[in-house]
DNA sequence: CGGATTGTTGGGAACAGATTCCAACAGCGC
DNA sequence: GCGCTGTTGGAATCTGTTCCCAACAATCCG
C-alpha cells in the first residue's frame, strides 16, 4: 500500500510513542547539529559553539543511536549529510529560529513591554495608514508591541483563520468567510504617470481611458491588481501589462523609468512617490474608492492587548464607522 | 520613537546577546510550561508529565528569573497567564509541534525510509493525478516518503520561493516568477449538473451558455474560480454564485442538492463525483483545457530525493513534455 | 616509495553541575 | 481547621562535559 506514505500534513495530538521520541530531542543537540552541518566539520563546529569536539561527537552519536538513523557520512575530510540529515536540518533550522523568537519576545517583556499583538495586513494598509495609526496607538500604550507581517488580502484572511495572528487588515472585497469584520479606512486609487504622459493634463480619469496605454502591475495576488484586471475585462479589453512588481515604491520607480502607468492608493503615492516628479490623477470609477476592513476570528475572545488594538483601530477613523462583514 | 517597536518579521542572523538568551530555553521547560497552561494548575501538570510538582515549580521560577519576566499570576486556585505568558504559549506550542515533526520524521527514516520530499500542490493535482503518480513513484522507490500540503496555486509558488517545500505543482496560469517551471499534466474542465437540469442533454457546452444558471464556486483563491470569473466578465456577464465551497467533493454534493452548476476538472469528477448520479459535460472553451506545471526553485541544486521526484513527474506524462516557464 | 605529520572522528574515566525527589512549609478560600 | 494551591530546602541521582588517548585517512617531505 504505497499510498499510505502520502502524508497530508494536519494537526494531530501526539501518540504516547511519539512523545517518548520527542523527549529525546533537545535544543543544544539541534544547535550543535546545525553547526556541524554549516561547518561540515566537527572540530570547527565545536570551536564555534565553545565546546569540546569529543562532546559534540558524542552528542551526534547518541542522537543517531536514539533514533536509529544515520545523519552523517563520516568522511576523511569532514562530515557530509545523509538524506535523513538533510530532513533534520530543515526542521532543526525552523525550530531554532522559533526558539530565538521566544527569547527575543520574552526579553522584550522583561524590558517593560506589557503585551504583544500579532497582526497581518495588506500592503495598502501598511504603507498608508498603519504607520500613523500604530504610532498614535503606541503613544497611548507605550508598553505594547506589534508583530506585523505583510500579506495579500486573501492570505491575511487565511492567516487569521489559522491563528497565525490575532488581527488582520485586508481589502473589503476579500472574502472573510467566518471571520468577524469591521470597517477600517477608505482608500482612493490614483493613476501614476510621468508629467510628459498624454494623460498627464487630466484632472480625473476613468480606468477605461487608461487601457490604451501600458500598465505596471502589482503582485498578481494583490487585490488592486485583481480588481483592475476585472475592470479591464468587464470593459471588454485587456490590460497591456509590461511587468509585475512587488511594492508601491517599485511601481513608482517603474513609472519614472517610463515603463507605463501605475495604479496605487493616493496616500501610498503621497508617501512613496513624493519627490519623484510624477503626476497622480484620481480614478473616477466607483471602485476607485476602496474599503479596508479589520478581521478577527472572535472579537469576544481576543486577548486583552488584541482587544485594545481592535478597539483603537475601529475608533481611529471617526467619519464612517460600523460593521461591514 | 514609538515606531521603533513596529517589527516587520524578517530573517536575521542572531546577535551574540540573543544566542545567550536562546540557551536559557529548553524543550522540557517549554513542554512543562504548556502543560501548566493547559491545566491552569501546577500540580495536575506535574502529574500529567510524570514529574514532581516541586520540579515543575522550580523550572517555572527559574525560567521567569532567567528572562526577568512574570509568566503567571499565582492565584489561590491555580495559575493564570500574564500577557507575557500568552505570548510565550503561542511560540512554545509551535516549537513543540515542530520538534514532534522532527521525531516523527526521523523515526520514519529509522524504519527504512531513505528520503523525504516536501511538496506543495493545488487541489486539482492532488485529487486527479498525484495519487496514481505518487503511488507509481513509491512502487519504484519504496524507501521514499512525501509530505504533501494543499494550497491554491498562488500560494504554492510563494511556498516554493520561501523554501517551505522543494517541489510545487500549480496551474500554469499562476505567475511563477523566478522559479523554474516544467510541464506536468493537462486538465479538462467539465460542467457538473443533475440529470434533470435543462442543460443535461448537451454533449458539449460553452461557458457562456451556463451563465443563465446558478453556479457553485470553489474557494475564491482557486485558479478555476478566478479563471471562470474572468471568463464571465469577459462575456459581459456575471456569474450567479450561491455559495463557495472548499473542495471538488463539496461541489458535487452541492450540485446533488440542487444548488446549481459546478465547474471542476474531468478526472476530479471521475474520482469524487462517480456514483452520485450526476452528469458531467465537457467545456468547449479553449480555457477548458488547462495546464498544470511543476515548479522548483533551482533544479540544479535539488536534493537527491527531490531530483528523483522531479525527474519522475516530468517523465510521467509522455505525450507532451517540455518546459513551459 | 616510505614515513612522518596533520587533520579528522571515536571512546573511556573522572569530574562538575544540573535535575530530580521527598518532605515539610506557607498562603488562600470555604 | 481542612483542603486546595504553589514554594522551599537538602540529599540522591543522573546527565553532560572535559580531558586524554586511540584509530584512521590524506598529505607532505625526504
XYZ file of C-alpha atoms in Angstrom, chain A residues 116-324:
209
model
C 2.262 41.697 22.046
C -0.233 41.787 19.239
C 0.400 39.704 16.130
C -1.003 41.380 13.063
C -1.322 40.681 9.350
C -2.084 43.452 6.884
C -2.057 44.063 3.183
C 0.393 46.434 1.579
C -2.093 49.295 1.229
C -2.779 49.380 4.947
C 0.871 49.082 5.889
C 2.058 51.826 3.603
C -0.778 54.277 4.086
C -2.409 54.095 7.464
C -0.678 51.772 9.867
C 2.440 53.866 10.445
C 0.452 56.805 11.811
C -2.206 54.682 13.489
C 0.261 52.425 15.222
C 2.407 55.357 16.152
C -0.549 57.012 17.843
C -1.511 53.719 19.416
C 1.955 53.293 20.867
C 1.856 56.804 22.218
C -1.246 55.859 24.184
C 0.059 52.442 25.157
C 3.782 52.683 25.495
C 4.273 49.173 26.737
C 2.714 47.348 23.836
C 4.435 45.881 20.843
C 3.226 44.729 17.449
C 4.495 41.973 15.176
C 3.320 42.987 11.753
C 3.601 40.902 8.610
C 2.621 41.878 5.084
C 0.442 39.542 3.021
C -2.046 39.862 0.174
C -5.621 40.261 1.419
C -6.598 36.652 0.759
C -3.732 35.332 2.784
C -4.484 37.758 5.587
C -7.852 36.051 5.972
C -6.248 32.619 5.904
C -3.657 33.648 8.462
C -6.277 34.906 10.883
C -8.346 31.765 10.434
C -5.345 29.603 11.192
C -4.410 31.600 14.262
C -1.139 32.863 12.847
C -2.155 36.315 14.059
C -4.923 37.910 16.066
C -5.853 40.886 13.937
C -5.821 41.282 10.194
C -6.404 44.162 7.807
C -7.369 43.464 4.230
C -9.378 44.797 1.329
C -13.131 44.680 1.866
C -13.518 42.738 -1.391
C -11.679 39.804 0.107
C -13.977 37.016 1.259
C -13.616 36.950 5.031
C -15.854 33.891 5.465
C -16.467 33.050 9.121
C -14.327 35.901 10.458
C -15.738 38.977 12.122
C -15.078 42.080 10.086
C -15.130 45.793 10.917
C -14.617 48.905 8.886
C -11.136 50.371 8.990
C -10.472 53.008 6.303
C -11.286 54.134 2.832
C -8.742 54.195 0.083
C -8.664 56.231 -3.134
C -6.862 54.898 -6.157
C -4.821 57.189 -8.348
C -3.191 56.669 -11.714
C 0.503 57.498 -11.541
C 2.340 58.716 -14.614
C 5.194 60.826 -15.865
C 4.387 64.512 -16.454
C 5.075 64.008 -20.161
C 2.411 61.325 -20.495
C -0.515 62.081 -22.866
C -2.968 61.781 -19.963
C -0.969 63.954 -17.583
C -3.109 67.020 -18.136
C -6.365 65.415 -16.968
C -7.995 66.199 -13.641
C -9.752 62.855 -13.233
C -9.718 59.628 -15.212
C -11.924 56.675 -15.947
C -9.976 53.442 -15.816
C -11.056 52.537 -19.339
C -9.329 55.674 -20.618
C -6.015 54.270 -19.420
C -6.397 50.937 -21.184
C -4.803 52.164 -24.397
C -1.516 52.626 -22.552
C 0.962 50.291 -20.944
C 0.409 49.414 -17.305
C 2.669 48.354 -14.485
C 1.076 45.614 -12.411
C 1.348 44.930 -8.728
C 1.874 41.465 -7.257
C -0.608 39.207 -9.026
C -2.316 38.242 -5.767
C -2.861 41.843 -4.688
C -6.434 42.999 -4.668
C -5.669 46.159 -6.628
C -4.258 44.038 -9.408
C -7.160 41.606 -9.347
C -9.693 44.407 -9.266
C -8.164 46.262 -12.194
C -7.949 43.083 -14.260
C -11.608 42.543 -13.557
C -12.453 46.075 -14.608
C -10.480 45.705 -17.819
C -12.231 42.516 -18.868
C -15.572 43.998 -17.886
C -14.821 46.783 -20.338
C -14.123 44.127 -22.954
C -10.438 44.987 -23.114
C -7.248 43.627 -21.705
C -4.622 45.467 -19.728
C -1.333 45.919 -21.510
C 0.965 44.731 -18.790
C 4.692 45.012 -19.111
C 5.746 43.932 -15.671
C 4.521 42.973 -12.229
C 6.356 44.453 -9.273
C 6.060 43.753 -5.563
C 5.513 47.198 -3.983
C 4.157 50.702 -4.457
C 7.625 52.204 -4.445
C 8.632 49.814 -7.197
C 5.572 50.856 -9.202
C 6.589 54.492 -8.939
C 10.150 53.784 -9.964
C 8.905 51.849 -12.973
C 6.661 54.748 -13.909
C 9.613 57.064 -13.593
C 11.579 54.762 -15.901
C 8.849 55.219 -18.497
C 7.558 51.662 -18.288
C 3.909 52.717 -18.239
C 1.079 53.753 -15.912
C 0.756 52.692 -12.297
C -2.365 52.265 -10.192
C -1.883 52.736 -6.454
C -3.715 54.297 -3.496
C -3.454 58.065 -3.148
C -1.825 58.120 0.232
C 0.655 55.492 -0.868
C 1.621 57.858 -3.648
C 1.970 60.692 -1.187
C 4.319 58.569 0.900
C 6.480 56.746 -1.618
C 6.013 58.744 -4.812
C 6.506 62.233 -3.474
C 9.511 63.982 -4.882
C 9.800 61.661 -7.835
C 8.389 64.267 -10.183
C 5.364 62.152 -11.090
C 1.741 63.014 -11.575
C -1.097 61.233 -9.747
C -4.625 61.520 -11.141
C -7.658 60.300 -9.204
C -9.716 57.475 -10.634
C -13.350 58.367 -11.302
C -14.691 54.814 -11.284
C -16.729 53.766 -8.276
C -14.229 51.061 -7.425
C -11.558 53.747 -7.216
C -12.785 54.222 -3.667
C -11.994 51.014 -1.825
C -12.557 49.926 1.713
C -10.086 48.324 4.065
C -11.545 46.167 6.789
C -10.318 44.725 10.057
C -10.806 40.986 10.542
C -10.588 38.911 13.716
C -11.572 35.365 14.491
C -13.695 36.148 17.509
C -13.798 39.642 18.940
C -15.258 38.358 22.196
C -12.293 36.076 22.900
C -9.457 38.364 21.914
C -6.543 38.752 24.295
C -6.559 41.923 26.379
C -3.941 43.501 24.152
C -5.676 42.373 20.983
C -8.917 43.848 22.212
C -7.200 47.153 22.933
C -5.782 47.246 19.431
C -9.065 46.322 17.787
C -10.977 48.986 19.683
C -8.359 51.545 18.800
C -8.309 50.739 15.105
C -12.077 50.789 14.891
C -12.254 54.196 16.510
C -9.421 55.791 14.610
C -11.458 56.860 11.615
C -14.427 58.697 13.011
C -16.289 59.886 9.964
C -17.618 56.498 8.936
C -17.674 53.692 11.458
C -19.636 50.499 11.760
C -19.579 46.882 10.886
C -19.176 45.724 7.313
